Coordinates of C-alpha atoms and ligand atoms in Angstrom, one line a residue:
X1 CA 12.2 24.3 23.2
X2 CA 8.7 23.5 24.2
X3 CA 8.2 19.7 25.3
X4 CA 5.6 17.7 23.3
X5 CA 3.7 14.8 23.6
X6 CA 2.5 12.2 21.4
X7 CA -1.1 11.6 20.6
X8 CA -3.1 8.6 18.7
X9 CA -6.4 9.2 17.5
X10 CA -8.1 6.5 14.7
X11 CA -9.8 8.7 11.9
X12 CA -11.4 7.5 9.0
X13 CA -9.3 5.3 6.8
X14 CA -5.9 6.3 9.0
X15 CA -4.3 7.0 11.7
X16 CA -3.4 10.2 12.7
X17 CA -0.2 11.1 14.9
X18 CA 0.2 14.6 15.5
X19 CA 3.1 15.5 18.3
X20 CA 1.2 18.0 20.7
X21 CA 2.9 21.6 22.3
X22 CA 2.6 21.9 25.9
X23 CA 0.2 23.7 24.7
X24 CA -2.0 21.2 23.1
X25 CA -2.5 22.7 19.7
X26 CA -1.0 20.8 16.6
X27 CA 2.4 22.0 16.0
X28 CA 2.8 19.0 13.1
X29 CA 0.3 16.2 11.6
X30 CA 1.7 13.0 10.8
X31 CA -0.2 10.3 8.7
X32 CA 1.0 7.6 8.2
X33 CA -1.1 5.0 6.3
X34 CA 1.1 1.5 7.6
X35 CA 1.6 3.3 11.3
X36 CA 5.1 3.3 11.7
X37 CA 6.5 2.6 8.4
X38 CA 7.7 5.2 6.9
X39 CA 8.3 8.7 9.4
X40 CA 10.9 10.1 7.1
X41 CA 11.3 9.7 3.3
X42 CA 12.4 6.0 2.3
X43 CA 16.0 6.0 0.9
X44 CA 17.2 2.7 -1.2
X45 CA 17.5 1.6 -4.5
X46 CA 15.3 0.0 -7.1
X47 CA 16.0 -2.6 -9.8
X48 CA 14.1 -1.1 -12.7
X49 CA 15.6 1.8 -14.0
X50 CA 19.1 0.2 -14.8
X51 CA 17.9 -3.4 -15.3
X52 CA 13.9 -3.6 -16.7
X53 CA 12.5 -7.4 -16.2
X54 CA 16.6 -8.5 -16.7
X55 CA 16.6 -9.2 -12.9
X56 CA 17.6 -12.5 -11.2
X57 CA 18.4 -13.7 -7.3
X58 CA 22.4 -12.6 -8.2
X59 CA 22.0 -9.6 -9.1
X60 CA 19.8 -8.7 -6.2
X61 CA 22.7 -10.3 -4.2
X62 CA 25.3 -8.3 -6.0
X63 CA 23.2 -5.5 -5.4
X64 CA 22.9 -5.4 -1.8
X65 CA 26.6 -6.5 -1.3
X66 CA 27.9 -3.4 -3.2
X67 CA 25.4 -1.5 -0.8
X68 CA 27.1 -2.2 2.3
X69 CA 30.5 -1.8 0.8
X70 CA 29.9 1.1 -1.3
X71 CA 29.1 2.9 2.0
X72 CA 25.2 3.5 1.1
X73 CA 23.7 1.4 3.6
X74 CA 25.8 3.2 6.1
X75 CA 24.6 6.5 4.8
X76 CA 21.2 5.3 4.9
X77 CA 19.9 3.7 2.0
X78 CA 18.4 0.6 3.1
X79 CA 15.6 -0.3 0.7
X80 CA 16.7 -3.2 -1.6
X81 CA 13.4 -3.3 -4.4
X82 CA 12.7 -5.7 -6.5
X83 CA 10.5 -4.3 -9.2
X84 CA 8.6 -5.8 -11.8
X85 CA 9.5 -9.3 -13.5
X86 CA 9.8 -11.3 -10.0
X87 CA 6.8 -13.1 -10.3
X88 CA 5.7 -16.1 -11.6
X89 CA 3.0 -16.0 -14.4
X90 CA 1.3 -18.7 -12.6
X91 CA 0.1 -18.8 -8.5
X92 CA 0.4 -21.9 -6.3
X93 CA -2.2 -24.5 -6.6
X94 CA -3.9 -22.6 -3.2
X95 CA -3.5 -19.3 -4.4
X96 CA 0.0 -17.7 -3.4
X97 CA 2.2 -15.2 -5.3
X98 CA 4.9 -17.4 -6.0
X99 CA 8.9 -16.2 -7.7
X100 CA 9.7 -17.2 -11.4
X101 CA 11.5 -19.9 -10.3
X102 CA 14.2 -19.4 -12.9
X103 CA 15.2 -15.9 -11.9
X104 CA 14.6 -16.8 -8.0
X105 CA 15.4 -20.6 -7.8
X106 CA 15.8 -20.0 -3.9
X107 CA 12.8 -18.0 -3.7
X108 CA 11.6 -14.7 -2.5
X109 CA 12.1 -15.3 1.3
X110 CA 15.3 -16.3 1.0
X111 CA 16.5 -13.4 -0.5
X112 CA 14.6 -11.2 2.4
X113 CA 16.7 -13.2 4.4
X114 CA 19.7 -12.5 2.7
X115 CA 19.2 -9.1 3.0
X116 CA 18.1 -8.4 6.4
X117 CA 21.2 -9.9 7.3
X118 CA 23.4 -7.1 6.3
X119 CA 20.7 -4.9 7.7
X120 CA 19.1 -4.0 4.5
X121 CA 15.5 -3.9 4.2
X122 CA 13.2 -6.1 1.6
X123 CA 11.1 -4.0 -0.9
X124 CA 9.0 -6.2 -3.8
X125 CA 6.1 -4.5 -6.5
X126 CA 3.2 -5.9 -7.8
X127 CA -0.2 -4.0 -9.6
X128 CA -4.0 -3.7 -8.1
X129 CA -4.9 -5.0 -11.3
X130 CA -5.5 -8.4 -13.2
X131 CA -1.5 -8.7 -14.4
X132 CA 1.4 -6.4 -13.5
X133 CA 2.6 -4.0 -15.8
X134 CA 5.2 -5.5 -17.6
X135 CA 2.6 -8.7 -17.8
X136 CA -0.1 -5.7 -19.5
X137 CA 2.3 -4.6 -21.9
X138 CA 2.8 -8.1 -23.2
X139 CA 6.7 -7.8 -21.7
X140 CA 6.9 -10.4 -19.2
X141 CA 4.1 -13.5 -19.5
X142 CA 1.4 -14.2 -17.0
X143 CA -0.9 -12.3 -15.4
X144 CA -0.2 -12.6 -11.3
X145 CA -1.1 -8.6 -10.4
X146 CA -2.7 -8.6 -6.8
X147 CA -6.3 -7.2 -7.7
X148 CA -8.6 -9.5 -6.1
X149 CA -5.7 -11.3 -3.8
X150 CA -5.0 -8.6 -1.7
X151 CA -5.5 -10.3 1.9
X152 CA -3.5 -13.3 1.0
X153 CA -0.7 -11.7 -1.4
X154 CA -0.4 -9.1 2.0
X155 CA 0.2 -12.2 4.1
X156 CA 3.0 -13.8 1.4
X157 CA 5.0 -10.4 1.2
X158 CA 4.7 -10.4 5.5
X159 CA 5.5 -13.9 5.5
X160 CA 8.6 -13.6 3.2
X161 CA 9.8 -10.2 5.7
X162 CA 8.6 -7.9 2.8
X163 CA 9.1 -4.1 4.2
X164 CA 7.9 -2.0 1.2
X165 CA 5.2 -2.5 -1.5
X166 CA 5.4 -0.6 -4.5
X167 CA 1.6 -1.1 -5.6
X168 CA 1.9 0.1 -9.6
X169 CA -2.1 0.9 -11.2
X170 CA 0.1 1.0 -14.9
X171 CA -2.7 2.8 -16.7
X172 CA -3.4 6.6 -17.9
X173 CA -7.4 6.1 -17.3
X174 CA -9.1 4.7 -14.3
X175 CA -12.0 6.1 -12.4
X176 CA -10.6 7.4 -9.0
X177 CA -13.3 6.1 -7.1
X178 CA -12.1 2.2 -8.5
X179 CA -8.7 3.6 -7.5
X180 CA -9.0 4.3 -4.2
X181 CA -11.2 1.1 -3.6
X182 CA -8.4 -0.9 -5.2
X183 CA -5.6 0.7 -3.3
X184 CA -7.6 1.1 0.1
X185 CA -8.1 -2.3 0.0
X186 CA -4.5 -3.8 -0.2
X187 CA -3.8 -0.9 2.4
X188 CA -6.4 -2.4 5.0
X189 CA -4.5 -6.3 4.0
X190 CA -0.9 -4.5 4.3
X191 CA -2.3 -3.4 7.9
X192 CA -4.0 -6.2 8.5
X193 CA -0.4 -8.5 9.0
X194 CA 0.8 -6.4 11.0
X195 CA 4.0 -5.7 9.9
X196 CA 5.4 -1.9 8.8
X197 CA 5.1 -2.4 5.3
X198 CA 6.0 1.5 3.4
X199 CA 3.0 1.3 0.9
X200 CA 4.5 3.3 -2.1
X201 CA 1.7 3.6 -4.6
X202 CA 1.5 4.6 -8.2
X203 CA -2.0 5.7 -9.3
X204 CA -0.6 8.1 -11.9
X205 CA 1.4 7.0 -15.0
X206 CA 0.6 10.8 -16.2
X207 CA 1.6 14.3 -15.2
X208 CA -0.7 16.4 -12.5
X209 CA -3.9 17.1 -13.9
X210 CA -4.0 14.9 -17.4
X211 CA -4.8 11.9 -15.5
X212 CA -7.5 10.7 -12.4
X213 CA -5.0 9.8 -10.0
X214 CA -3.3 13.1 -9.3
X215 CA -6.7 14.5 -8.8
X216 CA -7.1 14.4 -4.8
X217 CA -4.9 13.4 -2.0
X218 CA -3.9 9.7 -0.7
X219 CA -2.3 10.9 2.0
X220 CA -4.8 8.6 4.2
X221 CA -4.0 5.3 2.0
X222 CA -0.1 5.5 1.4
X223 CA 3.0 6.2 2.6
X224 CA 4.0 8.0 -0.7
X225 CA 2.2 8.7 -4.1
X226 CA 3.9 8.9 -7.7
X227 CA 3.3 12.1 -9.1
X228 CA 4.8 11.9 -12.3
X229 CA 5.0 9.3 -15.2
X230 CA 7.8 7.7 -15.7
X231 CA 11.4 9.2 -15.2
X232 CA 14.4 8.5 -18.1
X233 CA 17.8 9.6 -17.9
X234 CA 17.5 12.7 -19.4
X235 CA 16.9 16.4 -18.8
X236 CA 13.8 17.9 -20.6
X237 CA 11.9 16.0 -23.5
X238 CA 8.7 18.2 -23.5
X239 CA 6.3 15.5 -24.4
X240 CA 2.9 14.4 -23.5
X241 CA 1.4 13.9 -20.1
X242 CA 1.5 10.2 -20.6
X243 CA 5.2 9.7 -21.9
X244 CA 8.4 9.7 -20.2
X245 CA 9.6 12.4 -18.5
X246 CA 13.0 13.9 -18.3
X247 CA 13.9 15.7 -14.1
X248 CA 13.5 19.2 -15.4
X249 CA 9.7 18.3 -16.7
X250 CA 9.2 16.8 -13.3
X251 CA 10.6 19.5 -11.2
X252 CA 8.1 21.4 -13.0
X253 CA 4.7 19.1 -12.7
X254 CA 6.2 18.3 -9.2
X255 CA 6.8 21.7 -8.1
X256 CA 2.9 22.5 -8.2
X257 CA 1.8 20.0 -5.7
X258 CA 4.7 20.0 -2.7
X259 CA 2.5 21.9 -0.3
X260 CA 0.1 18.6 -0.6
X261 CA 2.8 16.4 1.2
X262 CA 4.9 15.8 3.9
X263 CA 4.9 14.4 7.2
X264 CA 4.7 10.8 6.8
X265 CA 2.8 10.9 2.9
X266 CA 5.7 11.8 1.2
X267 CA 5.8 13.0 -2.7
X268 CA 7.6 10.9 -5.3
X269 CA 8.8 12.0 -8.1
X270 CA 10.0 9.3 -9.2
X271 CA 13.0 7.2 -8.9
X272 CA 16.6 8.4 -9.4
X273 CA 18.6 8.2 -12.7
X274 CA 21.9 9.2 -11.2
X275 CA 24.4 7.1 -12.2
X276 CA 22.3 5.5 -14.4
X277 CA 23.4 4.7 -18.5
X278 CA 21.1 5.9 -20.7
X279 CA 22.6 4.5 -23.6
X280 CA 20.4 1.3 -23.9
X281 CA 17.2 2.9 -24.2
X282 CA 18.9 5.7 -26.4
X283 CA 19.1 8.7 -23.3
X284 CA 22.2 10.6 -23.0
X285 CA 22.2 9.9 -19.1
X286 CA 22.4 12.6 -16.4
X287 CA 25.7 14.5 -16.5
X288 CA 27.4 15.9 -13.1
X289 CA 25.4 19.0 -13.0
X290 CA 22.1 17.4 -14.0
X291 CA 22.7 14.4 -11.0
X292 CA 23.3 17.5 -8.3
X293 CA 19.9 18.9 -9.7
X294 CA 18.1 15.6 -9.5
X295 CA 19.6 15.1 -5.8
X296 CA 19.3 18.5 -4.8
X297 CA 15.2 19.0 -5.8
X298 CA 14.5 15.5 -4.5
X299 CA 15.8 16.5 -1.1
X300 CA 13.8 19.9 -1.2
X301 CA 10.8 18.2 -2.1
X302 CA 11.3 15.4 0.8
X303 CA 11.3 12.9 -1.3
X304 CA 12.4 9.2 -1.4
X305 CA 15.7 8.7 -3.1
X306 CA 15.7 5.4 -4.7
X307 CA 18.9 5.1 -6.8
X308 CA 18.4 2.9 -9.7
X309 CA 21.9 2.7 -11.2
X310 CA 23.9 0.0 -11.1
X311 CA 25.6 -0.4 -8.3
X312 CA 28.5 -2.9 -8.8
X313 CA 30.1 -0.5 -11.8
X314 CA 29.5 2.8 -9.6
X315 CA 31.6 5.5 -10.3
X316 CA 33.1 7.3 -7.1
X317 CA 31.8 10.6 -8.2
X318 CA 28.3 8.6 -8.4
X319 CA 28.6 7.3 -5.0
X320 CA 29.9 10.8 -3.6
X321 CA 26.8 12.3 -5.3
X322 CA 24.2 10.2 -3.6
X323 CA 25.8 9.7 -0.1
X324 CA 26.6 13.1 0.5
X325 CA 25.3 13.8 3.9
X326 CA 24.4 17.6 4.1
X327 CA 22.0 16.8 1.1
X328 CA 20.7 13.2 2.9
X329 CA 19.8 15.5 6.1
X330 CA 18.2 18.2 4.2
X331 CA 16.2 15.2 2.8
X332 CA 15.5 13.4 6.0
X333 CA 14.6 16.2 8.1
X334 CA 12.5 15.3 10.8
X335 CA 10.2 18.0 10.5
X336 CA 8.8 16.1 7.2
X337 CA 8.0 19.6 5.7
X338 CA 8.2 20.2 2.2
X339 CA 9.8 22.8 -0.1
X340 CA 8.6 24.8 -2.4
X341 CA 9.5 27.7 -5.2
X342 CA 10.4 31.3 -3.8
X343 CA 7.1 33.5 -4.9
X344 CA 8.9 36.0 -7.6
X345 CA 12.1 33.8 -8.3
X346 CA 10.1 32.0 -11.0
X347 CA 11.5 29.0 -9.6
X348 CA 14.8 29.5 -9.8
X349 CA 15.1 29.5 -5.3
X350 CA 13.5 26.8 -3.7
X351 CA 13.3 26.8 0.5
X352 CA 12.5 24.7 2.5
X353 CA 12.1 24.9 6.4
X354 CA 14.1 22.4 8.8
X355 CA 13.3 21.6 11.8
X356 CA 16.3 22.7 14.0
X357 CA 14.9 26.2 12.9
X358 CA 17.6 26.6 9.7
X359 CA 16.3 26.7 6.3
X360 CA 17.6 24.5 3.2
X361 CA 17.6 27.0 -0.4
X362 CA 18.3 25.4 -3.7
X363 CA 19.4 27.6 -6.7
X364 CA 18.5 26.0 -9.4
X365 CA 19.3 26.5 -12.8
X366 CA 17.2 24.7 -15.7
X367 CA 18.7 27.3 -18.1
X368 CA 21.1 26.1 -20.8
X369 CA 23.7 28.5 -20.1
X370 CA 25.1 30.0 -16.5
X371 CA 23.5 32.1 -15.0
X372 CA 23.9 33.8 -11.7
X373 CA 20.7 33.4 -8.9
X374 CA 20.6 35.7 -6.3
X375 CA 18.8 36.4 -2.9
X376 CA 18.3 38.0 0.2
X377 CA 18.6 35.9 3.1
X378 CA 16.7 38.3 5.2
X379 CA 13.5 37.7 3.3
X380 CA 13.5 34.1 5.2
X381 CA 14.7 35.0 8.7
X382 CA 18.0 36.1 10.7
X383 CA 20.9 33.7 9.8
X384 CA 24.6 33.8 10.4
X385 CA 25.9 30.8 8.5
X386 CA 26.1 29.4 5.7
X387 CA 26.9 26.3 4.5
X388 CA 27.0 25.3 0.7
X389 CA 26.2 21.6 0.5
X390 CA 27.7 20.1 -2.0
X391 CA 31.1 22.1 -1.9
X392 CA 31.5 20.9 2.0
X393 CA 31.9 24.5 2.9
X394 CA 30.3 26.3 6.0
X395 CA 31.3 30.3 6.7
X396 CA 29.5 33.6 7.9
X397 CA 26.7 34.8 5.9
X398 CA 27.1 38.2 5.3
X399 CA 24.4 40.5 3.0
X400 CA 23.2 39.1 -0.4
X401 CA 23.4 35.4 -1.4
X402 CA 25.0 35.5 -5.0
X403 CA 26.1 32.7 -6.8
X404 CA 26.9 31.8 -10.3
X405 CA 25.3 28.9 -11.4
X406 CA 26.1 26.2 -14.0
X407 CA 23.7 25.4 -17.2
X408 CA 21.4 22.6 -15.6
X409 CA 22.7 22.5 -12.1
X410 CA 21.5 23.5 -8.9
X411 CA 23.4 24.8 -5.7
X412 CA 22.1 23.4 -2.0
X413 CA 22.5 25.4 0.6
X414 CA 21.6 25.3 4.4
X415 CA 21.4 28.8 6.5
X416 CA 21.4 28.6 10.7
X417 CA 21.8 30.8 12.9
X418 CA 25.5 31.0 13.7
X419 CA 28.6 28.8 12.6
X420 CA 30.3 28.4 15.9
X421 CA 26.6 26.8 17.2
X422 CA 25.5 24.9 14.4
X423 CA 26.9 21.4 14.4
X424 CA 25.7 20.1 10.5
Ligands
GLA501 C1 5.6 1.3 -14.5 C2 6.2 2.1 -13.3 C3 7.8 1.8 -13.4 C4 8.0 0.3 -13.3 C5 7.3 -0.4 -14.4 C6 7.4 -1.9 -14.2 O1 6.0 1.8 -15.7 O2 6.0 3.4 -13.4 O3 8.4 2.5 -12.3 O4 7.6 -0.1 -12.0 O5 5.9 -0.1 -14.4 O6 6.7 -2.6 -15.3

C-alpha cells in the first residue's frame, strides 16, 4: 500500500482535504464544510418520523437510554436529534433561541449534557427562514427559524454542546442564489464557534429536478444535502415531486445523483422508517423485506442512517436490522465513495467500491413478485469470497452470482479477494 500524506489547502467557501499518494496526485478529495465533523456518514436517530412536534425532555431521555442498552450506540449510532417543535415561539429578551419550556423545563443544555454522558452526541434543527417549518405550516406556534440570527443562534447551539444542525429551508420554491446565501451564511456562524457541528441541510422539499435546490452541488456548504422530499413508511406511492415519498420512489430520484457525493458531503435520502408504525398517519409501515431494502440502498449510497422509530418498543428483529455490522461497514467505509446502478442491470445491481479493495453489490428487487438477479463477478474484478450480508455467511465465490430474490427486498453482498485473508 502506498503511504499518503495529508494536505490542507483553504478554497473558496471550504476547505479541502485530499490525502496525497507518495506520489502527490489526488488519490481522494475530501470536503468537508464544518472541518472535521463529519468524515464518514453520520449514524443516529431522529425524533420526527415516529413522534412529529409530540416530543418532550423524557422522551429524549428515554430515547438515548434505550440507545445504549439496545446495543446502537455501541454499533455506532450516536446522533441523538431533536427535530422540530423544541423551540420556544418566543426568543429571550437579548435575542437567544430559547426551549419551549413546557416540553424542555430543564432546558436544551441540560439535555446535551445528559447525553454526552453516555457518549451520545447532541443533534437540534431549526429553518434559514422567518419560522421553522412546523411554525410555517401553522403546526406549532411562533416563529423562532434562524434566518437573520445565524451568528448568535450558532453560538447558543455551541454553547449548549450542540454537534449536528439540521438546517430545514421547508419550501418547494426559492431562488438558489437566496439559498445558498441563507445556508452559507449559518455555515460561516456554525464555523465561526469553532466546534464540529455536522451541518445537515435541507434545501429540497421536492424530488431532483422539480425544485431549485437539487439544481447544483453544496458540497462546499454542508456536510450532507436532502435529496428527496419527505420519506413515509411506505414502499411506492407515485405521487408528485412535492409530496411524500415512499423508499422505492427515492431509490429511484436518489439513484441519479450518487456520483455527485461522497467523501465528506454525503447524500441523504432521507431518514429511516424502519421500525417505524405507519398506522397513525395511515402507511402500512415497512415490512421485513422492505427495511433490508431501505438499509441495504442507504449503505450503498453512503448515506446517514438516522433511525426514526421508536426506540423503547423496538422489536429484536428491528434492532438486528439496523445494527447489523457487515451492512454498518459497507456504509461507513472509509473510502467515502458512493454506489451506483450496474450500466444494463436497469438497476436491479448496485456496486459500490470499498476501500480495502472489495466491492459491496446490492440485488435489489423493487418488483412485486420474486424474481432471481444475476451477475458475473468478473465484470467488477478478481474475487474469491463471498460474503452475503445479511445472512452472516461468508464462502468461496465460484462462477456466476445467482440469487433468488424476494418481492421488495434486496440482497447485500461484499466480494474480497479470498476468505482465508479477508477478516469482515
Ligand atoms: C420538513 C422536513 C422533515 C421535518 C419537518 C419538521 O418537512 O423535511 O424531515 O424536519 O420539516 O417540521
Amino acid at each position: 500500500m502506498k503511504r499518503t500524506g495529508r494536505l490542507c489547502l483553504a478554497v473558496a467557501g471550504g476547505l479541502f482535504l485530499a490525502a496525497l499518494p507518495a506520489s502527490g496526485l489526488p488519490a481522494v478529495e475530501f470536503s468537508q464544510a464544518i472541518p472535521g465533523a463529519a468524515a464518514t456518514p453520520p449514524l443516529g436517530w431522529n425524533s420526527w418520523n415516529t413522534f412529529r412536534c409530540g416530543i418532550n425532555e423524557s422522551l429524549i431521555e428515554h430515547t438515548a437510554d434505550a440507545m445504549v442498552s439496545s446495543g446502537m450506540r455501541d454499533a455506532g449510532y450516536r446522533y441523538v436529534v431533536v427535530d422540530d417543535c423544541w423551540v420556544a415561539s418566543q426568543r429571550t429578551s437579548t435575542g437567544e433561541l430559547q426551549a419551549d419550556p413546557v416540553r424542555f423545563p430543564s432546558g436544551m443544555r441540560a439535555l446535551g449534557d445528559y447525553l454526552h454522558a453516555r457518549g451520545l452526541l447532541f443533534g437540534i434543527y431549526s429553518s434559514p427562514s422567518e419560522a421553522t417549518c412546523a411554525q410555517t405550516y401553522g403546526t406549532y406556534p411562533g416563529r423562532t427559524g434562524s434566518r437573520g440570527h445565524e451568528q448568535i443562534d450558532a453560538s447558543t447551539f455551541a454553547d449548549w454542546g450542540v454537534d449536528y444542525l439540521k438546517y430545514d429551508w421547508c419550501a418547494p420554491g426559492a431562488a438558489v442564489g437566496e439559498q445558498r446565501q441563507a445556508f452559507n451564511a449559518m455555515r460561516d456562524a456554525l464555523r465561526s464557534t469553532g466546534r464540529p457541528i455536522v451541518y445537515s441541510i435541507n434545501a429540497n422539499s421536492g424530488i431532483v429536478g422539480a425544485v431549485p435546490g437539487s439544481s447544483g452541488s453544496w458540497r462546499w456548504t454542508s456536510s450532507m444535502s436532502r435529496a428527496t422530499n419527505d420519506v413515509v413508511p411506505a414502499w411506492r406511492l407515485g405521487r408528485g415531486p412535492y409530496d411524500y415519498q415512499g423508499i422505492a420512489d427515492i431509490i429511484d430520484s436518489a439513484a441519479l445523483l450518487t456520483t455527485q457525493f461522497g467523501q465528506g458531503f454525503w447524500l441523504d435520502p432521507d431518514m429511516l422508517e424502519v421500525g417505524v408504525d405507519g398506522e397513525p398517519l395511515n402507511y402500512p409501515g415497512l415490512s421485513t423485506a422492505e427495511s433490508r431494502t431501505q438499509l441495504s440502498m442507504w449503505a450503498m449510497m453512503a448515506a446517514p442512517l438516522i433511525a426514526g422509530n421508536d426506540l423503547s418498543t423496538m422489536s429484536a428483529e428491528t434492532g438486528r436490522l439496523l445494527t447489523n455490522r457487515g451492512m454498518l461497514a459497507i456504509d461507513q467505509d472509509p473510502a467515502g465513495r458512493t454506489g451506483e446502478p450496474l450500466p444494463g442491470t436497469e438497476g436491479s445491481v448496485w456496486t459500490r467500491y470499498l476501500a480495502d479493495g472489495s466491492v459491496a453489490i446490492a440485488f435489489y428487487n423493487a418488483d412485486v413478485s420474486d424474481r432471481v438477479i444475476d451477475l458475473d463477478p468478473s465484470r467488477l474484478g478478481q474475487f474469491g469470497c463471498i460474503e452475503n450480508v445479511w445472512a452472516g455467511t461468508k464462502s468461496d465465490l465460484s462462477g456466476h452470482m445467482r440469487a433468488n430474490v424476494a418481492a421488495h427486498d434486496t440482497q447485500l453482498f461484499r466480494l474480497t479477494a479470498d476468505c482465508q485473508l479477508s477478516s469482515s
